[in-house]
mmCIF file of C-alpha atoms in Angstrom:
data_model
loop_
_atom_site.group_PDB
_atom_site.id
_atom_site.type_symbol
_atom_site.label_atom_id
_atom_site.label_comp_id
_atom_site.label_asym_id
_atom_site.label_seq_id
_atom_site.Cartn_x
_atom_site.Cartn_y
_atom_site.Cartn_z
ATOM 1 C CA MET A 188 0.000 0.000 0.000
ATOM 2 C CA SER A 189 1.227 3.483 -0.801
ATOM 3 C CA LEU A 190 2.006 6.061 1.828
ATOM 4 C CA THR A 191 -0.452 8.918 2.237
ATOM 5 C CA ASP A 192 -0.910 11.471 4.967
ATOM 6 C CA SER A 193 -4.011 9.712 6.297
ATOM 7 C CA ALA A 194 -4.087 7.663 9.469
ATOM 8 C CA PRO A 195 -3.244 4.005 8.841
ATOM 9 C CA VAL A 196 -6.209 1.747 8.189
ATOM 10 C CA PRO A 197 -5.776 -1.853 9.372
ATOM 11 C CA THR A 198 -5.362 -4.301 6.503
ATOM 12 C CA GLU A 199 -7.967 -6.595 8.045
ATOM 13 C CA LEU A 200 -10.537 -3.783 7.999
ATOM 14 C CA LEU A 201 -9.789 -2.951 4.369
ATOM 15 C CA ASP A 202 -10.141 -6.627 3.445
ATOM 16 C CA THR A 203 -13.516 -6.795 5.185
ATOM 17 C CA ILE A 204 -14.760 -3.624 3.517
ATOM 18 C CA ARG A 205 -13.566 -4.817 0.109
ATOM 19 C CA THR A 206 -15.593 -8.002 0.502
ATOM 20 C CA LYS A 207 -18.711 -6.353 1.932
ATOM 21 C CA HIS A 208 -18.797 -3.410 -0.458
ATOM 22 C CA GLY A 209 -18.099 -5.596 -3.453
ATOM 23 C CA ALA A 210 -21.131 -7.655 -2.478
ATOM 24 C CA LEU A 211 -23.207 -4.525 -1.806
ATOM 25 C CA TRP A 212 -22.693 -3.132 -5.302
ATOM 26 C CA ALA A 213 -23.516 -6.527 -6.787
ATOM 27 C CA LEU A 214 -26.997 -6.298 -5.262
ATOM 28 C CA GLY A 215 -29.821 -5.360 -7.573
ATOM 29 C CA ASP A 216 -28.942 -3.919 -10.972
ATOM 30 C CA TYR A 217 -26.646 -0.891 -10.813
ATOM 31 C CA PRO A 218 -26.106 -0.932 -14.606
ATOM 32 C CA ALA A 219 -29.834 -0.138 -14.915
ATOM 33 C CA VAL A 220 -29.285 2.967 -12.777
ATOM 34 C CA ALA A 221 -26.338 3.985 -14.948
ATOM 35 C CA ASP A 222 -28.215 3.373 -18.202
ATOM 36 C CA GLU A 223 -31.699 4.619 -17.303
ATOM 37 C CA VAL A 224 -31.114 7.389 -14.748
ATOM 38 C CA ILE A 225 -27.622 8.891 -15.146
ATOM 39 C CA PRO A 226 -26.519 7.852 -18.670
ATOM 40 C CA THR A 227 -24.991 11.236 -19.587
ATOM 41 C CA LEU A 228 -22.979 11.806 -16.410
ATOM 42 C CA GLY A 229 -19.849 9.910 -17.424
ATOM 43 C CA ALA A 230 -19.504 11.835 -20.680
ATOM 44 C CA VAL A 231 -19.682 15.105 -18.706
ATOM 45 C CA LEU A 232 -16.630 14.042 -16.704
ATOM 46 C CA VAL A 233 -14.737 12.879 -19.794
ATOM 47 C CA GLU A 234 -15.303 16.263 -21.430
ATOM 48 C CA ALA A 235 -14.303 18.172 -18.275
ATOM 49 C CA CYS A 236 -11.057 16.178 -18.089
ATOM 50 C CA ASP A 237 -10.399 16.937 -21.781
ATOM 51 C CA VAL A 238 -9.760 13.270 -22.505
ATOM 52 C CA GLY A 239 -8.331 12.763 -25.975
ATOM 53 C CA ARG A 240 -6.740 10.257 -28.305
ATOM 54 C CA GLY A 241 -3.777 8.442 -26.791
ATOM 55 C CA ASP A 242 -4.352 9.612 -23.212
ATOM 56 C CA ARG A 243 -3.704 6.962 -20.571
ATOM 57 C CA VAL A 244 -6.880 7.039 -18.476
ATOM 58 C CA LEU A 245 -7.851 5.272 -15.262
ATOM 59 C CA ASP A 246 -11.493 5.250 -14.165
ATOM 60 C CA VAL A 247 -11.605 4.444 -10.426
ATOM 61 C CA ALA A 248 -14.698 2.701 -9.033
ATOM 62 C CA ALA A 249 -15.878 2.608 -12.630
ATOM 63 C CA GLY A 250 -18.952 0.464 -12.096
ATOM 64 C CA SER A 251 -20.254 -0.663 -15.463
ATOM 65 C CA GLY A 252 -18.235 1.909 -17.388
ATOM 66 C CA ASN A 253 -20.405 5.034 -17.375
ATOM 67 C CA ALA A 254 -17.310 7.249 -17.797
ATOM 68 C CA ALA A 255 -14.726 4.705 -18.946
ATOM 69 C CA ILE A 256 -16.586 3.770 -22.123
ATOM 70 C CA PRO A 257 -16.992 7.381 -23.374
ATOM 71 C CA ALA A 258 -13.292 7.915 -22.639
ATOM 72 C CA ALA A 259 -12.388 4.887 -24.745
ATOM 73 C CA LEU A 260 -14.667 6.045 -27.555
ATOM 74 C CA ALA A 261 -12.776 9.380 -27.456
ATOM 75 C CA GLY A 262 -9.629 7.453 -28.383
ATOM 76 C CA ALA A 263 -8.001 7.103 -24.960
ATOM 77 C CA GLU A 264 -6.221 4.024 -23.630
ATOM 78 C CA VAL A 265 -8.530 3.234 -20.726
ATOM 79 C CA VAL A 266 -8.432 1.018 -17.655
ATOM 80 C CA ALA A 267 -11.741 0.747 -15.798
ATOM 81 C CA SER A 268 -11.218 -0.466 -12.231
ATOM 82 C CA ASP A 269 -13.730 -1.619 -9.638
ATOM 83 C CA PHE A 270 -13.948 -4.199 -6.859
ATOM 84 C CA ALA A 271 -17.363 -5.602 -7.827
ATOM 85 C CA PRO A 272 -16.716 -8.388 -10.372
ATOM 86 C CA GLN A 273 -20.349 -8.349 -11.517
ATOM 87 C CA LEU A 274 -20.075 -4.685 -12.469
ATOM 88 C CA LEU A 275 -16.817 -5.270 -14.312
ATOM 89 C CA GLN A 276 -18.468 -7.999 -16.353
ATOM 90 C CA ALA A 277 -21.453 -5.774 -17.066
ATOM 91 C CA GLY A 278 -19.009 -3.108 -18.216
ATOM 92 C CA ARG A 279 -17.261 -5.488 -20.574
ATOM 93 C CA GLU A 280 -20.611 -6.370 -22.126
ATOM 94 C CA ARG A 281 -21.660 -2.720 -22.442
ATOM 95 C CA ALA A 282 -18.305 -1.830 -24.003
ATOM 96 C CA ALA A 283 -18.636 -4.618 -26.549
ATOM 97 C CA ARG A 284 -22.119 -3.456 -27.525
ATOM 98 C CA ARG A 285 -20.833 0.091 -28.077
ATOM 99 C CA GLY A 286 -17.661 -0.936 -29.880
ATOM 100 C CA ALA A 287 -15.358 0.469 -27.186
ATOM 101 C CA VAL A 288 -11.951 -1.123 -26.554
ATOM 102 C CA LEU A 289 -10.672 -0.882 -22.969
ATOM 103 C CA ARG A 290 -9.522 -3.005 -20.021
ATOM 104 C CA PHE A 291 -11.652 -3.791 -16.989
ATOM 105 C CA GLU A 292 -9.592 -4.698 -13.907
ATOM 106 C CA PHE A 293 -10.355 -5.600 -10.302
ATOM 107 C CA ALA A 294 -9.004 -2.900 -7.959
ATOM 108 C CA ASP A 295 -9.802 -1.242 -4.636
ATOM 109 C CA ALA A 296 -9.757 2.566 -4.641
ATOM 110 C CA HIS A 297 -7.957 2.457 -1.282
ATOM 111 C CA ASP A 298 -5.028 0.485 -2.731
ATOM 112 C CA LEU A 299 -4.746 0.816 -6.500
ATOM 113 C CA PRO A 300 -2.485 -1.815 -8.122
ATOM 114 C CA PHE A 301 -0.851 0.655 -10.517
ATOM 115 C CA ASP A 302 2.544 2.370 -10.600
ATOM 116 C CA ASP A 303 3.134 5.935 -9.470
ATOM 117 C CA GLY A 304 2.326 8.381 -12.264
ATOM 118 C CA ALA A 305 1.025 5.658 -14.575
ATOM 119 C CA PHE A 306 -1.872 7.690 -16.034
ATOM 120 C CA ASP A 307 -2.426 11.022 -17.745
ATOM 121 C CA VAL A 308 -6.016 11.239 -16.445
ATOM 122 C CA VAL A 309 -7.460 9.631 -13.322
ATOM 123 C CA MET A 310 -11.185 10.098 -12.890
ATOM 124 C CA SER A 311 -14.170 8.789 -10.969
ATOM 125 C CA CYS A 312 -17.859 9.363 -11.670
ATOM 126 C CA VAL A 313 -19.956 8.900 -8.487
ATOM 127 C CA GLY A 314 -17.611 6.060 -7.638
ATOM 128 C CA VAL A 315 -14.638 6.884 -5.407
ATOM 129 C CA MET A 316 -17.042 8.814 -3.156
ATOM 130 C CA PHE A 317 -18.174 5.426 -1.811
ATOM 131 C CA ALA A 318 -14.683 4.376 -0.686
ATOM 132 C CA PRO A 319 -15.130 4.860 3.085
ATOM 133 C CA PHE A 320 -11.650 6.209 3.852
ATOM 134 C CA HIS A 321 -11.597 9.387 1.831
ATOM 135 C CA GLN A 322 -8.042 10.534 2.484
ATOM 136 C CA LEU A 323 -6.601 7.152 1.619
ATOM 137 C CA ALA A 324 -8.547 7.029 -1.647
ATOM 138 C CA ALA A 325 -7.654 10.616 -2.543
ATOM 139 C CA GLY A 326 -3.993 9.839 -1.976
ATOM 140 C CA GLU A 327 -4.239 6.931 -4.366
ATOM 141 C CA LEU A 328 -5.922 9.034 -7.063
ATOM 142 C CA ALA A 329 -3.037 11.485 -6.862
ATOM 143 C CA ARG A 330 -0.317 8.843 -6.637
ATOM 144 C CA VAL A 331 -1.174 7.136 -9.915
ATOM 145 C CA THR A 332 -1.573 10.423 -11.833
ATOM 146 C CA ARG A 333 1.550 11.721 -13.572
ATOM 147 C CA PRO A 334 2.785 15.223 -12.666
ATOM 148 C CA GLY A 335 0.882 17.629 -14.873
ATOM 149 C CA GLY A 336 -1.873 15.086 -15.409
ATOM 150 C CA THR A 337 -5.550 15.544 -14.591
ATOM 151 C CA ILE A 338 -7.641 14.299 -11.673
ATOM 152 C CA GLY A 339 -11.401 14.551 -12.163
ATOM 153 C CA THR A 340 -14.344 13.529 -10.008
ATOM 154 C CA ILE A 341 -18.109 13.789 -9.965
ATOM 155 C CA ALA A 342 -19.874 13.250 -6.637
ATOM 156 C CA TRP A 343 -23.395 13.850 -5.377
ATOM 157 C CA THR A 344 -23.591 16.884 -3.096
ATOM 158 C CA PRO A 345 -24.670 16.612 0.554
ATOM 159 C CA GLU A 346 -27.433 19.176 -0.032
ATOM 160 C CA GLY A 347 -28.721 17.704 -3.292
ATOM 161 C CA PHE A 348 -31.284 14.977 -3.883
ATOM 162 C CA ILE A 349 -28.978 11.972 -3.474
ATOM 163 C CA GLY A 350 -27.347 13.549 -0.431
ATOM 164 C CA GLU A 351 -30.821 13.924 1.037
ATOM 165 C CA MET A 352 -31.597 10.318 0.130
ATOM 166 C CA PHE A 353 -28.582 9.063 2.074
ATOM 167 C CA ALA A 354 -29.526 11.272 5.024
ATOM 168 C CA THR A 355 -33.044 9.819 4.884
ATOM 169 C CA MET A 356 -31.729 6.238 4.875
ATOM 170 C CA LYS A 357 -29.084 6.785 7.565
ATOM 171 C CA PRO A 358 -31.319 6.127 10.621
ATOM 172 C CA TYR A 359 -32.377 2.815 9.053
ATOM 173 C CA ALA A 360 -29.016 1.674 7.678
ATOM 174 C CA PRO A 361 -26.310 -0.499 9.255
ATOM 175 C CA PRO A 362 -23.555 1.448 11.034
ATOM 176 C CA PRO A 363 -20.572 2.428 8.869
ATOM 177 C CA PRO A 364 -17.092 0.983 9.465
ATOM 178 C CA PRO A 365 -15.058 2.741 12.166
ATOM 179 C CA GLY A 366 -13.367 5.814 10.742
ATOM 180 C CA ALA A 367 -15.505 5.879 7.596
ATOM 181 C CA GLN A 368 -16.703 9.176 6.128
ATOM 182 C CA PRO A 369 -20.095 9.715 4.433
ATOM 183 C CA PRO A 370 -20.012 9.420 0.621
ATOM 184 C CA PRO A 371 -21.620 12.818 -0.123
ATOM 185 C CA ARG A 372 -18.729 14.651 1.517
ATOM 186 C CA TRP A 373 -16.922 14.146 -1.813
ATOM 187 C CA GLY A 374 -19.574 16.566 -3.097
ATOM 188 C CA ASP A 375 -18.344 19.305 -0.743
ATOM 189 C CA GLU A 376 -15.705 21.485 -2.429
ATOM 190 C CA LEU A 377 -13.865 22.345 0.792
ATOM 191 C CA HIS A 378 -13.631 18.668 1.708
ATOM 192 C CA VAL A 379 -12.198 17.723 -1.694
ATOM 193 C CA ARG A 380 -9.693 20.574 -1.571
ATOM 194 C CA ALA A 381 -8.540 19.350 1.833
ATOM 195 C CA LEU A 382 -8.295 15.746 0.604
ATOM 196 C CA LEU A 383 -6.142 16.581 -2.419
ATOM 197 C CA GLY A 384 -4.228 19.403 -0.731
ATOM 198 C CA ASP A 385 -0.891 20.335 -2.246
ATOM 199 C CA ARG A 386 -0.877 17.212 -4.403
ATOM 200 C CA VAL A 387 -2.781 19.282 -6.989
ATOM 201 C CA SER A 388 -2.856 22.752 -8.476
ATOM 202 C CA ASP A 389 -5.479 24.643 -10.485
ATOM 203 C CA LEU A 390 -8.382 22.854 -8.827
ATOM 204 C CA HIS A 391 -11.719 23.877 -10.320
ATOM 205 C CA ALA A 392 -15.015 22.896 -8.714
ATOM 206 C CA GLU A 393 -18.546 23.546 -9.925
ATOM 207 C CA VAL A 394 -21.949 22.410 -8.692
ATOM 208 C CA ARG A 395 -24.120 21.310 -11.586
ATOM 209 C CA GLY A 396 -27.535 19.722 -11.857
ATOM 210 C CA LEU A 397 -28.419 16.491 -13.626
ATOM 211 C CA VAL A 398 -31.982 16.515 -14.938
ATOM 212 C CA VAL A 399 -33.593 13.126 -14.271
ATOM 213 C CA ASP A 400 -36.798 12.240 -16.119
ATOM 214 C CA ARG A 401 -37.080 8.536 -15.298
ATOM 215 C CA PHE A 402 -39.749 8.719 -12.553
ATOM 216 C CA SER A 403 -43.362 9.861 -12.580
ATOM 217 C CA SER A 404 -43.886 9.598 -8.803
ATOM 218 C CA GLY A 405 -42.001 9.283 -5.573
ATOM 219 C CA ALA A 406 -43.268 5.738 -5.176
ATOM 220 C CA GLU A 407 -41.863 4.809 -8.602
ATOM 221 C CA PHE A 408 -38.465 6.221 -7.638
ATOM 222 C CA ARG A 409 -38.484 4.334 -4.322
ATOM 223 C CA ASP A 410 -39.447 1.032 -5.877
ATOM 224 C CA PHE A 411 -36.839 1.363 -8.633
ATOM 225 C CA PHE A 412 -34.046 2.065 -6.137
ATOM 226 C CA LYS A 413 -35.275 -0.716 -3.831
ATOM 227 C CA ALA A 414 -34.837 -3.104 -6.766
ATOM 228 C CA THR A 415 -31.634 -1.796 -8.357
ATOM 229 C CA TYR A 416 -29.443 0.343 -6.057
ATOM 230 C CA GLY A 417 -27.095 -1.533 -3.740
ATOM 231 C CA PRO A 418 -27.058 0.903 -0.774
ATOM 232 C CA THR A 419 -30.862 1.106 -0.756
ATOM 233 C CA ILE A 420 -31.255 -2.657 -1.016
ATOM 234 C CA ALA A 421 -28.744 -3.165 1.821
ATOM 235 C CA THR A 422 -30.637 -0.709 4.032
ATOM 236 C CA TYR A 423 -33.902 -2.575 3.564
ATOM 237 C CA ARG A 424 -32.187 -5.914 4.192
ATOM 238 C CA PHE A 425 -30.795 -4.523 7.443
ATOM 239 C CA LEU A 426 -34.379 -3.778 8.571
ATOM 240 C CA GLY A 427 -35.325 -7.411 7.967
ATOM 241 C CA ASP A 428 -38.867 -8.258 9.062
ATOM 242 C CA ASP A 429 -39.465 -5.022 10.978
ATOM 243 C CA ALA A 430 -42.599 -4.075 9.055
ATOM 244 C CA ALA A 431 -43.104 -0.786 10.856
ATOM 245 C CA ARG A 432 -39.589 0.457 10.084
ATOM 246 C CA VAL A 433 -39.861 -0.721 6.486
ATOM 247 C CA ALA A 434 -43.106 1.219 6.127
ATOM 248 C CA GLU A 435 -41.493 4.324 7.627
ATOM 249 C CA LEU A 436 -38.621 4.185 5.167
ATOM 250 C CA ASP A 437 -40.989 3.469 2.275
ATOM 251 C CA GLN A 438 -42.947 6.602 3.106
ATOM 252 C CA ALA A 439 -39.863 8.743 3.687
ATOM 253 C CA LEU A 440 -38.185 7.871 0.372
ATOM 254 C CA ALA A 441 -41.381 8.346 -1.642
ATOM 255 C CA ALA A 442 -42.047 11.679 0.083
ATOM 256 C CA LEU A 443 -38.490 12.847 -0.605
ATOM 257 C CA ALA A 444 -38.809 12.169 -4.322
ATOM 258 C CA ASP A 445 -42.295 13.698 -4.483
ATOM 259 C CA ARG A 446 -40.898 16.924 -2.991
ATOM 260 C CA HIS A 447 -38.274 17.089 -5.753
ATOM 261 C CA LEU A 448 -40.490 16.086 -8.679
ATOM 262 C CA ARG A 449 -41.715 18.948 -10.838
ATOM 263 C CA PRO A 450 -45.052 18.976 -12.666
ATOM 264 C CA ASP A 451 -43.282 17.990 -15.907
ATOM 265 C CA GLY A 452 -42.013 14.776 -14.269
ATOM 266 C CA THR A 453 -38.375 15.850 -13.925
ATOM 267 C CA MET A 454 -36.037 16.219 -10.956
ATOM 268 C CA THR A 455 -32.623 17.853 -10.687
ATOM 269 C CA TRP A 456 -29.887 15.985 -8.833
ATOM 270 C CA ASP A 457 -26.996 18.260 -7.861
ATOM 271 C CA TYR A 458 -23.412 17.062 -8.155
ATOM 272 C CA LEU A 459 -19.954 18.555 -7.715
ATOM 273 C CA LEU A 460 -17.670 18.404 -10.746
ATOM 274 C CA VAL A 461 -13.976 18.711 -9.856
ATOM 275 C CA HIS A 462 -10.937 18.698 -12.087
ATOM 276 C CA ALA A 463 -7.416 19.545 -11.035
ATOM 277 C CA THR A 464 -3.816 19.288 -12.207
ATOM 278 C CA ARG A 465 -1.440 16.911 -10.460
ATOM 279 C CA ALA A 466 1.328 19.001 -8.933
#
């Protein structure tokens, strides 16, 4: 494992998290979320990172290739890394359908199996935000980026819809690992600046909104995420047979989405787009 300025995380804990989180993201059907709800988000990050032909690109916590595949189609030499084998396989299949050539490799964002400075662009689209130890993951993003290269991330903001969704689920969810930080903090500019610190220069951050038109009601949103989205599925499984708590969460998630739905059937999900130069 590389050295970063974060407190050491026991290897046993990282091994446990790797196993549990890999299983979590294999629940349901995350590729359906990527394809039906946020299909344009990866291309936004690729454009912001100015990915071009011949660039060596690493997509960290790539899922099923939402950003990695557009990068490959732009002519880059791409490695898509994730620690959920099911998502990697889904990505390979999606890439084949779209005619994109890239490598999908098993890797943990906390301990990337790549050399220092191996990539021109290192990016993550709503992916690395779910690595529980933020400083460790940020150190790895910087380590594998060459000096003068680009680091780019997209993360849901704490104040936006998905940040609110995680806050709504928190009282019902299993406790996080000791020392873990909440995923939406990667959507806080000050937090990201502190994570990357003097490893980067020329850091630009912008809150943008993704227009989502997949759901006609809060109940439809809730039921879709209960069936497809790993963190939501895991929260409901943690509640088990507690019918009263399940009903409470059902109502809370549907009400949240209903508050955000506009009369035309759209919602806006805020995210933070960051790109910076490796110092």
